[in-house]
Amino acid sequence: MKLLIQGLLVLLTGVGSAHAAEHIEKSVMLLAGANAGFQQANYSDDGTLAVHFEFNDRGRGPKLDSTFSFDSNGVPNAIELKGVDYLKAPVEESFQRTGDTVAWKNASEDEKRTLSKPAFFIGLNQVPEVSALLARALLAAAEHKLPLLPAGEASIRKLASVEVKGTTDSRTVDLYAINGLDLLPSYIWLDQDQRFFAAWSGWSTIVRDGFEGAVDTIGERQQQEEKRLAEIRANELTRKLSSPLLIRNVRVFDPPSGEVVDDRAVLIDDGKIVSIGSADVSPLEGVEELDGAGRFLMPGLWDMHVHFTGGADGLLDLASGVTTVRDMANQVDTLQGLIDGIEAGRDIGPRIIRAGIIDGKGPFAGPTKVLVDTEQEALDAVAMYKATGHEQIKIYSSVKPELMPIIAKAAHDQGMRVSGHVPAFMTARQFVENGADEIQHINMLFLNFMFDKVQDTRTPARFTAVAEYGAALDLSSPPVRDFIQLLKDKHIVIDPTVGTFEDMFLSRPGVPGPGFAAIVDRFPSAWQRQMKSGAGGLEMKPGQQALFRDSYQNMVNMVGVLYRSGIHIVAGTDNLAGMTLPREFELYVEAGIPPMDVLRIATSGAAQVMKRENDYGRIAPGYVSDLILVDGDPTINMADIRKVRTTIRGDRLYDADALFKAVSIAPAK
């Protein structure tokens, strides 16, 4: 989620003139429709700008103050920023341009360059107003383009206009797309004075104060544009299999049996596997052929912990061989719209299984509208999720412990699974004993043994406590063994997402963790910079680096202990779509799980948990033809799982290299 949050800080923006009369612009930030923070931009009549930005996301969230001065073209020539980042680590950053000399400094960078042409500096940490300043500068620039510092180029184009109503007036606002900041275009709404109006997404929105009632209007219009562009991509990148396809000359891996058979041919038709036979089968009339060139053919991968946002997510999933995901919290209507578009062929993406999040009311509530305080509210929430096609309930950290068993029973009565974070003031043992089927995140298991140190886990304390005390937990101690036996006796599934903690625990400014090391050079320059900066890690006190590293290693070791104890593990990322799943696999191998079993966990094992083992996760006649062709052999070298070349999702075929190129990412070598 780190990159998602960093992108959010760049995109949720306001805009204004650096030379206007003094005025104040305030915007409200909404998470799942609830007020979570604000930005206030004070434009002074001396041409300077001061911005304050903050929001609260379950106790996390930045608090930043930044000042700007500008050149004659409205481009910032001096920037100062101080505050704390999303995980509350202190940040400080500066930029200065004097003539042709530019210099900037932050905890990860200290650079100076000579530059004769105009360029717009993008900091590692941003207040939202920065991208609004960029939008205005682009609109004034020749061909609406500007170079970016440290690297890249941005451009802008107008897409649409709508009429909106506020509490005191109505106005026309314009939708613009900015290219060059992200993998796909970024969107911003400006008023007729080219000042910030809103930045909308299905997960979060920032909007001009007083116009919160216009969120649905701008969201619907922006979605129309996003869907139009998605349909163009789908038409260009999807090959619909309208006749049977014979995939010849492949090595077939069937996860439940563990067999890898050479020189095979697999026939698929109408989204199903028809037969598997010898590679030298005679050509069949009316059957297309695909030469597998000796590659490794296996079932499509499952990512069991995502928060699907559309856009680049679907392309990255399929390019990485992920054909099914389990969404662990989203906005009901937004996600349904994304699913409808994918299944109708108007967008590109995996199959999506839905888990509905329920949280309690309070200052640390998660980003959802489904907040419960009473038994009836809890029962109504479960019924709503069942009626909207969700198969699982995810209980979150602010749910009252006394409501947890009520939610579990109601869900089980309707045939739904129950999982989640362990609610604050509750142990993982109590969570299991009161009806949970599954636990999200490996840190929740460690917190079971730290109840004397931290009970309120609604805040980042659920991370920092494990970082500080996790190294000391003896995984062979009687309390740990007894707890794992309880998990086994109750058939509890564990969704470790151990990879999402790697950079959180190991990164520090200027020293990135290893989580993205294998893929960082494939990304656009702006993404590489963020990944290599070491930003986004927990704040470390002097001397804590080794302690945090040892605690993280113990989390990885716990995954191995769980596996060897017979606990059912599912592989999920809670991170960048598709491309971070291989790192999760590598960490499982590091924990002592054989590569073949890791692949089984991420295919037939996941299908079994979600009661789809008779249709998915195997290469066998009658099974759905969700298949991937891989260079190499990930049963021997797990890194090879990054080398997906072809993804087949039922009756749709995708070239992985083309999908990556569509989002400006270099294909795997």
XYZ file of C-alpha atoms in Angstrom:
669
model
C 0.000 0.000 0.000
C 2.989 2.307 0.405
C 3.121 3.268 -3.271
C -0.654 3.751 -3.323
C -0.464 6.188 -0.422
C 2.506 8.035 -1.913
C 0.607 8.364 -5.173
C -2.413 9.662 -3.246
C -0.386 12.497 -1.761
C 0.622 13.616 -5.243
C -2.815 13.333 -6.822
C -5.289 14.701 -4.278
C -4.791 18.313 -5.203
C -5.764 21.973 -5.336
C -4.703 24.721 -7.747
C -4.303 28.464 -7.611
C -2.343 31.390 -8.951
C 0.907 32.337 -7.255
C 0.240 35.994 -8.077
C -3.425 36.419 -7.096
C -4.676 38.528 -4.227
C -4.416 36.907 -0.820
C -6.942 34.154 -0.356
C -7.456 30.833 1.399
C -8.573 27.641 -0.316
C -9.785 24.753 1.839
C -10.526 21.232 0.674
C -12.002 18.326 2.593
C -10.594 14.812 2.349
C -13.061 11.921 2.439
C -12.230 8.264 3.016
C -15.175 5.992 2.209
C -17.382 9.062 2.392
C -16.273 10.038 5.906
C -14.415 13.247 6.669
C -10.798 12.211 7.319
C -8.768 15.392 6.901
C -8.220 18.585 4.988
C -5.863 20.755 3.028
C -5.639 24.506 3.500
C -3.727 26.555 0.946
C -2.951 30.165 1.894
C -1.999 32.230 -1.159
C -0.371 35.459 -0.036
C -0.417 38.715 -1.976
C 3.399 38.691 -2.024
C 3.287 35.693 -4.374
C 4.124 33.005 -1.818
C 2.068 30.002 -0.796
C 1.755 28.139 2.513
C -0.054 24.789 2.637
C -1.116 22.574 5.507
C -2.309 19.023 4.815
C -3.309 16.203 7.117
C -5.605 13.208 7.295
C -6.249 10.339 9.667
C -6.410 6.794 8.304
C -6.734 4.408 11.263
C -4.172 6.370 13.247
C -1.904 6.662 10.253
C -1.713 9.566 7.860
C 0.588 12.500 7.102
C 0.704 15.926 8.687
C 2.664 18.278 6.451
C 3.412 21.973 6.153
C 4.981 23.377 3.008
C 5.886 26.813 1.663
C 6.474 27.849 -1.955
C 7.712 30.761 -3.983
C 7.426 30.975 -7.757
C 9.106 32.222 -10.914
C 7.410 34.465 -13.443
C 5.739 31.449 -15.099
C 4.133 30.225 -11.868
C 6.582 27.304 -11.513
C 7.930 26.800 -7.957
C 11.520 27.966 -7.548
C 11.733 27.394 -3.806
C 9.989 24.752 -1.680
C 10.281 23.869 2.005
C 8.389 20.962 3.575
C 8.308 19.599 7.119
C 6.100 17.205 9.042
C 5.444 13.476 9.328
C 4.657 10.943 6.612
C 1.874 8.356 6.410
C 3.533 6.153 9.049
C 4.363 9.172 11.241
C 8.076 9.213 10.471
C 9.514 12.775 10.400
C 10.189 14.243 6.961
C 11.971 17.377 5.806
C 12.596 18.401 2.212
C 13.766 21.479 0.329
C 14.161 22.614 -3.279
C 15.799 25.737 -4.661
C 16.327 27.074 -8.173
C 18.654 30.025 -8.728
C 19.164 30.796 -12.396
C 20.309 27.590 -14.062
C 21.231 25.883 -10.799
C 18.740 23.565 -9.111
C 19.301 21.787 -5.815
C 17.153 19.630 -3.568
C 17.636 17.751 -0.339
C 15.668 15.235 1.687
C 16.518 12.262 3.888
C 17.311 10.144 0.806
C 18.707 12.672 -1.685
C 21.122 15.612 -1.751
C 21.551 16.697 -5.380
C 22.538 19.708 -7.466
C 22.238 20.159 -11.241
C 22.662 22.761 -13.944
C 19.508 23.192 -15.991
C 18.781 25.830 -18.612
C 15.134 25.005 -19.388
C 12.030 25.243 -17.217
C 11.278 22.123 -15.171
C 8.843 21.221 -12.412
C 10.238 19.599 -9.255
C 8.370 16.665 -7.727
C 9.386 15.966 -4.136
C 9.540 12.601 -2.439
C 6.920 13.910 -0.023
C 4.169 16.237 -1.199
C 1.268 18.276 -0.063
C -1.600 17.759 -2.505
C -1.457 21.312 -3.811
C 1.737 20.469 -5.699
C -0.014 18.630 -8.494
C -2.470 21.497 -8.803
C 0.445 23.855 -9.281
C 1.705 21.392 -11.882
C -1.669 21.375 -13.629
C -1.675 25.167 -13.883
C 1.925 25.243 -15.097
C 1.177 22.630 -17.743
C -1.851 24.529 -19.011
C 0.358 27.596 -19.471
C 3.290 25.720 -21.050
C 3.982 25.237 -24.752
C 2.111 22.152 -26.009
C 0.941 21.703 -22.396
C 4.136 19.805 -21.525
C 6.937 20.302 -18.992
C 10.037 18.336 -17.974
C 9.939 16.980 -14.427
C 12.723 16.961 -11.873
C 14.495 14.728 -11.072
C 13.294 12.915 -14.241
C 10.387 12.472 -16.611
C 7.897 14.657 -18.437
C 4.292 15.585 -17.702
C 1.479 16.647 -20.013
C -2.170 17.604 -19.528
C -5.396 17.489 -21.556
C -8.998 18.420 -20.879
C -11.538 15.598 -20.926
C -14.968 16.808 -19.805
C -17.079 19.455 -18.029
C -20.025 19.138 -15.618
C -22.286 21.457 -13.618
C -22.171 20.953 -9.829
C -24.034 22.422 -6.873
C -22.565 23.433 -3.537
C -24.037 24.707 -0.309
C -23.978 28.321 -1.539
C -23.573 28.273 -5.324
C -23.290 26.242 -8.530
C -20.439 26.177 -10.998
C -19.003 24.413 -14.022
C -15.924 22.278 -13.362
C -13.539 20.634 -15.813
C -11.903 17.213 -15.726
C -8.249 17.010 -16.782
C -5.900 14.072 -17.247
C -2.217 14.457 -16.336
C 0.214 12.000 -17.906
C 3.666 11.322 -16.515
C 2.953 11.024 -12.776
C 1.663 7.467 -12.619
C 1.356 4.272 -14.656
C -1.908 5.522 -16.181
C -3.269 9.084 -16.444
C -4.017 10.907 -13.202
C -7.220 12.947 -12.927
C -7.977 16.352 -11.444
C -11.054 18.607 -11.477
C -10.562 22.382 -11.822
C -13.054 25.219 -11.746
C -13.334 27.848 -14.468
C -10.527 29.868 -12.847
C -8.344 26.766 -13.067
C -8.383 26.401 -9.313
C -8.697 23.105 -7.549
C -12.163 21.619 -7.283
C -11.709 17.895 -6.628
C -9.736 14.715 -7.102
C -11.943 11.623 -7.031
C -11.367 7.900 -6.649
C -13.543 5.026 -5.506
C -11.502 4.762 -2.312
C -10.891 8.408 -1.389
C -11.754 11.893 -2.563
C -10.646 15.433 -1.827
C -13.152 18.117 -2.746
C -13.635 21.859 -2.361
C -15.114 22.643 1.030
C -18.879 23.067 0.679
C -19.161 20.803 -2.354
C -19.160 17.420 -0.646
C -22.597 16.852 -2.169
C -21.071 16.981 -5.649
C -18.859 13.922 -5.122
C -21.292 11.516 -6.796
C -21.704 13.804 -9.805
C -18.009 14.165 -10.521
C -17.376 10.514 -9.691
C -19.945 9.302 -12.198
C -18.572 11.549 -14.938
C -14.971 10.606 -14.262
C -15.877 6.933 -14.273
C -17.439 7.383 -17.712
C -14.112 8.654 -18.981
C -12.121 5.969 -17.184
C -14.410 3.285 -18.612
C -14.018 4.709 -22.125
C -10.226 4.513 -21.880
C -10.400 1.065 -20.246
C -12.523 -0.258 -23.098
C -9.994 1.008 -25.625
C -7.230 -0.832 -23.741
C -9.330 -3.984 -23.489
C -10.035 -4.003 -27.216
C -6.367 -3.512 -28.037
C -4.873 -6.003 -25.570
C -7.441 -8.818 -25.281
C -7.518 -11.713 -27.729
C -10.904 -13.393 -27.436
C -10.629 -17.130 -28.082
C -13.600 -17.806 -30.331
C -12.472 -21.291 -31.341
C -10.628 -24.147 -29.589
C -6.936 -23.540 -28.832
C -4.231 -26.197 -28.682
C -1.241 -25.136 -26.582
C 1.516 -27.349 -27.939
C 5.019 -28.141 -26.633
C 4.701 -27.227 -22.963
C 5.817 -28.588 -19.593
C 2.624 -29.031 -17.573
C 2.539 -28.500 -13.811
C -0.524 -29.738 -11.918
C -0.285 -28.393 -8.329
C -2.340 -30.973 -6.388
C -0.370 -33.897 -7.815
C 2.955 -32.039 -7.844
C 3.768 -33.483 -11.251
C 5.680 -31.636 -13.975
C 5.270 -33.473 -17.273
C 7.320 -32.564 -20.342
C 6.274 -32.457 -24.006
C 2.574 -31.968 -23.443
C -0.232 -30.363 -25.418
C -3.291 -28.874 -23.732
C -6.564 -28.321 -25.584
C -8.939 -25.646 -24.296
C -12.343 -24.575 -25.587
C -15.022 -22.189 -24.360
C -12.999 -21.297 -21.274
C -12.426 -24.874 -20.126
C -9.635 -27.446 -20.379
C -10.727 -30.234 -22.714
C -7.773 -32.619 -22.697
C -4.046 -33.038 -22.062
C -1.957 -35.186 -24.341
C 1.322 -35.664 -26.142
C 2.934 -32.611 -27.771
C 3.149 -34.447 -31.115
C -0.615 -34.711 -31.497
C -1.701 -34.233 -35.116
C -3.183 -30.865 -36.146
C -6.921 -30.681 -35.481
C -9.371 -29.145 -37.914
C -10.881 -25.874 -36.717
C -8.425 -25.634 -33.822
C -5.995 -22.744 -33.404
C -2.525 -23.509 -32.119
C -0.139 -21.755 -29.756
C 3.467 -22.956 -29.625
C 4.491 -23.037 -25.986
C 8.158 -23.281 -27.005
C 8.927 -25.662 -24.154
C 7.692 -23.217 -21.510
C 6.223 -24.071 -18.110
C 2.401 -24.189 -18.134
C 0.576 -23.955 -14.822
C -2.747 -22.752 -13.429
C -3.200 -19.014 -12.973
C -2.107 -17.568 -9.643
C -4.406 -16.342 -6.869
C -3.665 -13.239 -4.785
C -5.770 -13.664 -1.672
C -5.331 -10.159 -0.244
C -5.927 -7.182 -2.510
C -7.825 -3.918 -2.542
C -8.714 -3.706 -6.204
C -8.942 -0.166 -7.583
C -9.204 -0.797 -11.320
C -6.993 1.130 -13.707
C -3.522 -0.381 -13.776
C -4.373 -3.054 -11.185
C -6.045 -5.388 -13.654
C -3.257 -5.103 -16.225
C -0.550 -5.706 -13.613
C -2.391 -8.731 -12.219
C -2.812 -10.484 -15.556
C 0.672 -9.504 -16.758
C 2.008 -11.134 -13.586
C -0.048 -14.292 -14.067
C -2.663 -13.494 -11.403
C -6.028 -14.643 -12.726
C -8.036 -14.545 -9.467
C -7.914 -12.122 -6.543
C -9.765 -11.853 -3.276
C -10.659 -8.257 -2.475
C -10.417 -7.761 1.279
C -12.135 -4.361 1.618
C -13.663 -1.992 -0.875
C -16.644 0.205 -1.598
C -19.542 -2.072 -2.534
C -20.911 -0.189 -5.548
C -17.503 0.826 -6.901
C -16.165 -2.707 -6.820
C -19.336 -4.090 -8.388
C -18.923 -1.658 -11.271
C -15.318 -2.759 -11.793
C -16.336 -6.424 -11.781
C -19.156 -5.791 -14.254
C -16.773 -4.050 -16.651
C -14.194 -6.827 -16.483
C -16.668 -9.672 -16.908
C -18.310 -7.926 -19.876
C -14.932 -7.551 -21.573
C -14.945 -3.746 -21.341
C -11.947 -3.769 -19.019
C -8.968 -5.981 -18.245
C -8.664 -7.741 -14.924
C -8.734 -10.964 -12.919
C -11.687 -12.764 -11.421
C -12.602 -11.001 -8.174
C -13.931 -12.688 -5.040
C -15.301 -10.254 -2.469
C -14.868 -10.013 1.294
C -16.864 -7.261 2.986
C -15.259 -5.201 5.725
C -17.046 -4.348 8.984
C -15.508 -1.942 11.471
C -16.601 -0.155 14.596
C -17.253 3.548 14.888
C -14.563 5.799 16.316
C -11.486 7.868 15.502
C -9.537 4.902 14.131
C -12.279 3.363 11.997
C -11.201 1.916 8.680
C -12.076 3.438 5.306
C -15.565 2.002 5.017
C -19.147 3.150 5.390
C -20.026 -0.114 7.152
C -19.472 0.840 10.796
C -21.353 -0.956 13.569
C -21.901 -0.244 17.259
C -24.875 -2.459 18.062
C -25.956 -6.045 17.521
C -28.624 -5.011 15.026
C -26.193 -2.905 13.032
C -23.824 -5.879 12.920
C -26.562 -8.243 11.720
C -27.692 -5.736 9.090
C -24.124 -5.360 7.827
C -23.697 -9.103 7.371
C -27.044 -9.360 5.580
C -26.111 -6.490 3.254
C -22.853 -8.120 2.267
C -24.545 -11.460 1.664
C -27.159 -9.779 -0.551
C -24.467 -8.024 -2.606
C -22.512 -11.154 -3.488
C -19.782 -11.136 -0.838
C -18.558 -14.530 0.318
C -16.615 -13.501 3.380
C -16.737 -10.992 6.218
C -13.564 -9.174 7.230
C -13.760 -7.903 10.798
C -11.611 -4.854 11.417
C -9.698 -3.390 14.332
C -12.335 -1.084 15.869
C -15.122 -3.676 16.128
C -16.186 -4.110 19.748
C -14.960 -7.489 21.031
C -18.470 -8.365 22.239
C -19.828 -7.931 18.688
C -17.242 -10.189 17.090
C -18.950 -13.546 17.915
C -22.315 -12.090 16.863
C -20.883 -11.170 13.461
C -19.220 -14.578 13.139
C -22.400 -16.496 13.907
C -24.493 -14.380 11.543
C -21.987 -14.868 8.752
C -21.725 -18.609 9.308
C -25.508 -18.909 9.364
C -25.512 -17.440 5.846
C -22.677 -19.639 4.576
C -20.018 -16.945 4.696
C -16.438 -17.168 5.913
C -15.164 -14.917 8.729
C -11.716 -13.395 8.915
C -9.981 -10.148 9.679
C -7.685 -8.193 11.891
C -7.976 -9.193 15.494
C -10.072 -6.386 17.030
C -8.403 -4.112 19.559
C -8.592 -5.307 23.184
C -8.910 -8.896 21.965
C -6.274 -11.603 21.486
C -5.900 -13.783 18.423
C -6.778 -16.784 20.592
C -10.060 -15.135 21.574
C -10.708 -14.234 17.946
C -10.369 -17.882 16.935
C -12.346 -19.212 19.894
C -15.190 -16.830 19.043
C -15.657 -18.043 15.490
C -13.008 -16.690 13.116
C -12.056 -18.928 10.198
C -8.997 -16.957 9.145
C -6.596 -14.257 10.342
C -5.146 -11.542 8.144
C -1.485 -10.477 8.569
C 1.322 -12.273 10.366
C 1.740 -9.433 12.886
C -1.674 -10.307 14.345
C -0.281 -13.675 15.466
C 2.666 -12.003 17.186
C 0.369 -9.568 18.988
C -1.335 -12.548 20.604
C 1.768 -12.874 22.789
C 2.175 -9.134 23.469
C -1.179 -8.394 25.079
C 0.643 -7.187 28.194
C 2.437 -4.576 26.066
C -0.222 -3.417 23.608
C -3.973 -3.950 23.675
C -5.198 -1.038 21.562
C -4.159 -2.213 18.111
C -6.273 0.264 16.155
C -3.214 2.441 15.574
C 0.281 1.827 14.112
C 1.094 0.277 17.499
C 0.149 -3.018 15.832
C 3.283 -2.576 13.711
C 5.683 -0.870 16.090
C 5.063 -3.312 18.956
C 5.959 -6.264 16.736
C 9.017 -4.428 15.404
C 10.241 -3.775 18.930
C 9.327 -7.065 20.623
C 8.904 -9.615 17.828
C 12.531 -10.697 17.790
C 12.239 -11.958 21.362
C 9.298 -14.276 20.705
C 10.464 -17.889 20.977
C 8.595 -19.752 18.234
C 9.263 -23.098 19.918
C 7.962 -22.008 23.327
C 4.958 -23.805 24.873
C 2.619 -20.772 24.492
C 3.391 -20.522 20.782
C 3.084 -24.285 20.264
C -0.237 -24.351 22.127
C -1.595 -21.477 20.056
C -0.561 -23.092 16.777
C -2.199 -26.327 17.887
C -5.413 -24.353 18.431
C -5.132 -22.988 14.883
C -4.707 -26.514 13.570
C -7.538 -27.965 15.636
C -9.891 -25.220 14.444
C -8.704 -25.459 10.806
C -7.800 -21.775 10.820
C -6.410 -20.253 7.616
C -3.583 -17.715 7.866
C -3.110 -14.925 5.317
C 0.398 -13.731 6.350
C 1.024 -10.907 3.815
C 4.584 -11.132 5.124
C 5.944 -9.232 2.132
C 4.024 -6.069 2.965
C 5.976 -5.779 6.222
C 9.389 -6.213 4.620
C 10.030 -2.640 3.553
C 7.981 -1.313 6.489
C 10.400 -2.950 8.931
C 13.645 -2.769 6.917
C 13.547 0.478 4.930
C 15.012 3.696 6.203
C 15.738 6.951 4.357
C 18.353 6.364 1.691
C 18.421 2.610 2.369
C 15.486 0.826 0.723
C 14.375 -2.571 1.867
C 14.701 -5.549 -0.482
C 10.997 -5.841 -1.343
C 11.198 -4.213 -4.783
C 14.850 -4.948 -5.588
C 14.074 -7.545 -8.254
C 11.664 -5.312 -10.195
C 12.551 -1.680 -9.476
C 14.556 -1.110 -12.674
C 11.542 -2.038 -14.798
C 9.470 0.940 -13.609
C 9.246 4.508 -14.887
C 11.808 6.860 -13.361
C 9.382 8.471 -10.904
C 8.464 5.094 -9.446
C 12.105 3.999 -9.314
C 12.924 7.082 -7.317
C 10.260 6.343 -4.715
C 11.218 2.680 -4.467
C 14.924 3.429 -4.079
C 14.434 6.244 -1.585
C 13.781 4.034 1.425
C 10.734 6.140 2.263
C 7.713 4.539 3.918
C 9.415 2.550 6.652
C 8.647 2.687 10.351
C 10.507 5.333 12.306
C 13.542 3.765 13.943
C 15.232 5.046 17.059
C 19.036 4.954 17.131
C 20.254 1.377 17.378
C 16.967 -0.247 16.369
C 17.903 -1.288 12.831
C 19.182 -4.718 13.851
C 16.230 -5.219 16.204
C 13.683 -4.464 13.487
C 15.539 -6.747 11.081
C 15.528 -9.604 13.600
C 11.845 -9.075 14.337
C 11.029 -9.215 10.656
C 13.077 -12.382 10.219
C 11.111 -13.948 13.052
C 7.888 -13.100 11.183
C 9.233 -14.930 8.133
C 10.277 -17.825 10.362
C 6.748 -17.983 11.771
C 5.373 -18.626 8.279
C 7.632 -21.683 8.068
C 6.553 -22.897 11.507
C 2.908 -22.577 10.506
C 3.469 -24.544 7.308
C 5.379 -27.335 9.046
C 2.640 -27.479 11.696
C -0.018 -28.173 9.063
C -1.680 -24.747 9.093
C -3.376 -23.777 5.817
C -1.665 -20.668 4.431
C -2.945 -18.472 1.622
C -0.712 -16.113 -0.338
C -1.759 -12.470 -0.434
C 0.061 -9.209 -0.966
C -1.891 -6.175 0.308
C 0.570 -4.316 -1.916
C 1.214 -3.314 -5.524
C -1.019 -5.420 -7.774
C 0.445 -8.553 -9.298
C 4.093 -7.659 -9.237
C 4.613 -8.109 -5.476
C 3.179 -11.638 -5.321
C 6.466 -13.284 -6.448
C 8.250 -11.640 -3.516
C 5.666 -13.142 -1.157
C 6.465 -16.528 -2.700
C 10.216 -16.016 -2.284
C 9.749 -15.216 1.392
C 7.774 -18.445 1.824
C 10.682 -20.328 0.257
C 13.040 -18.499 2.613
C 10.813 -19.686 5.459
C 11.462 -23.272 4.394
C 8.421 -24.041 2.227
C 9.397 -26.006 -0.932
C 8.775 -24.004 -4.122
C 6.334 -26.580 -5.449
C 4.248 -26.271 -2.300
C 4.323 -22.481 -2.528
C 2.828 -22.721 -6.020
C 0.225 -25.126 -4.684
C -0.657 -22.630 -1.927
C -1.218 -19.940 -4.578
C -3.366 -22.063 -6.903
C -5.292 -25.147 -5.806
C -4.840 -24.316 -2.116
C -6.448 -20.909 -2.522
C -9.245 -22.387 -4.624
C -9.911 -24.910 -1.871
C -10.270 -22.201 0.767
C -12.805 -20.378 -1.403
C -14.643 -23.642 -2.259
C -13.681 -23.593 -5.926
C -11.285 -26.532 -5.965
C -13.473 -28.462 -8.415
C -13.197 -25.737 -11.051
C -9.924 -23.854 -10.498
C -6.309 -24.493 -9.579
C -5.556 -27.568 -11.707
C -4.607 -28.462 -15.245
C -7.119 -31.209 -15.770
C -10.096 -31.843 -18.089
C -13.177 -29.876 -17.088
C -11.300 -27.220 -15.144
C -11.507 -23.531 -16.043
C -8.676 -22.615 -18.413
C -7.000 -19.997 -16.247
C -3.437 -20.722 -17.317
C -0.031 -19.048 -17.495
C 3.036 -19.768 -19.623
C 6.300 -19.103 -17.792
C 9.911 -18.987 -18.926
C 11.965 -21.231 -16.670
C 10.795 -23.490 -13.855
C 9.515 -21.873 -10.633
C 9.405 -25.279 -8.925
C 13.200 -25.041 -8.970
C 13.857 -21.289 -9.035
C 10.990 -19.251 -7.621
C 12.301 -16.069 -9.264
C 11.198 -17.547 -12.597
C 7.562 -16.906 -11.651
C 8.205 -13.288 -12.665
C 8.750 -14.426 -16.256
C 5.121 -14.907 -17.268
C 4.823 -14.598 -21.057
C 1.180 -15.503 -21.723
C -1.874 -15.390 -19.477
C -5.109 -17.125 -20.398
C -8.157 -16.173 -18.362
C -10.856 -18.564 -19.491
C -11.573 -17.588 -23.090
C -9.317 -14.491 -23.123
C -5.629 -14.542 -23.996
C -3.133 -11.830 -23.034
C 0.463 -11.149 -23.981
C 2.146 -10.273 -20.683
C 4.802 -8.073 -22.296
C 2.126 -5.995 -24.035
C 0.220 -5.534 -20.771
C 3.332 -4.291 -18.995
C 4.201 -1.912 -21.826
C 0.678 -0.454 -21.674
C 1.509 0.851 -18.184
C 5.080 1.903 -19.030
C 6.738 -1.026 -17.254
C 9.504 -2.997 -18.956
C 8.743 -6.708 -19.436
C 10.599 -9.241 -17.311
C 13.839 -10.528 -18.831
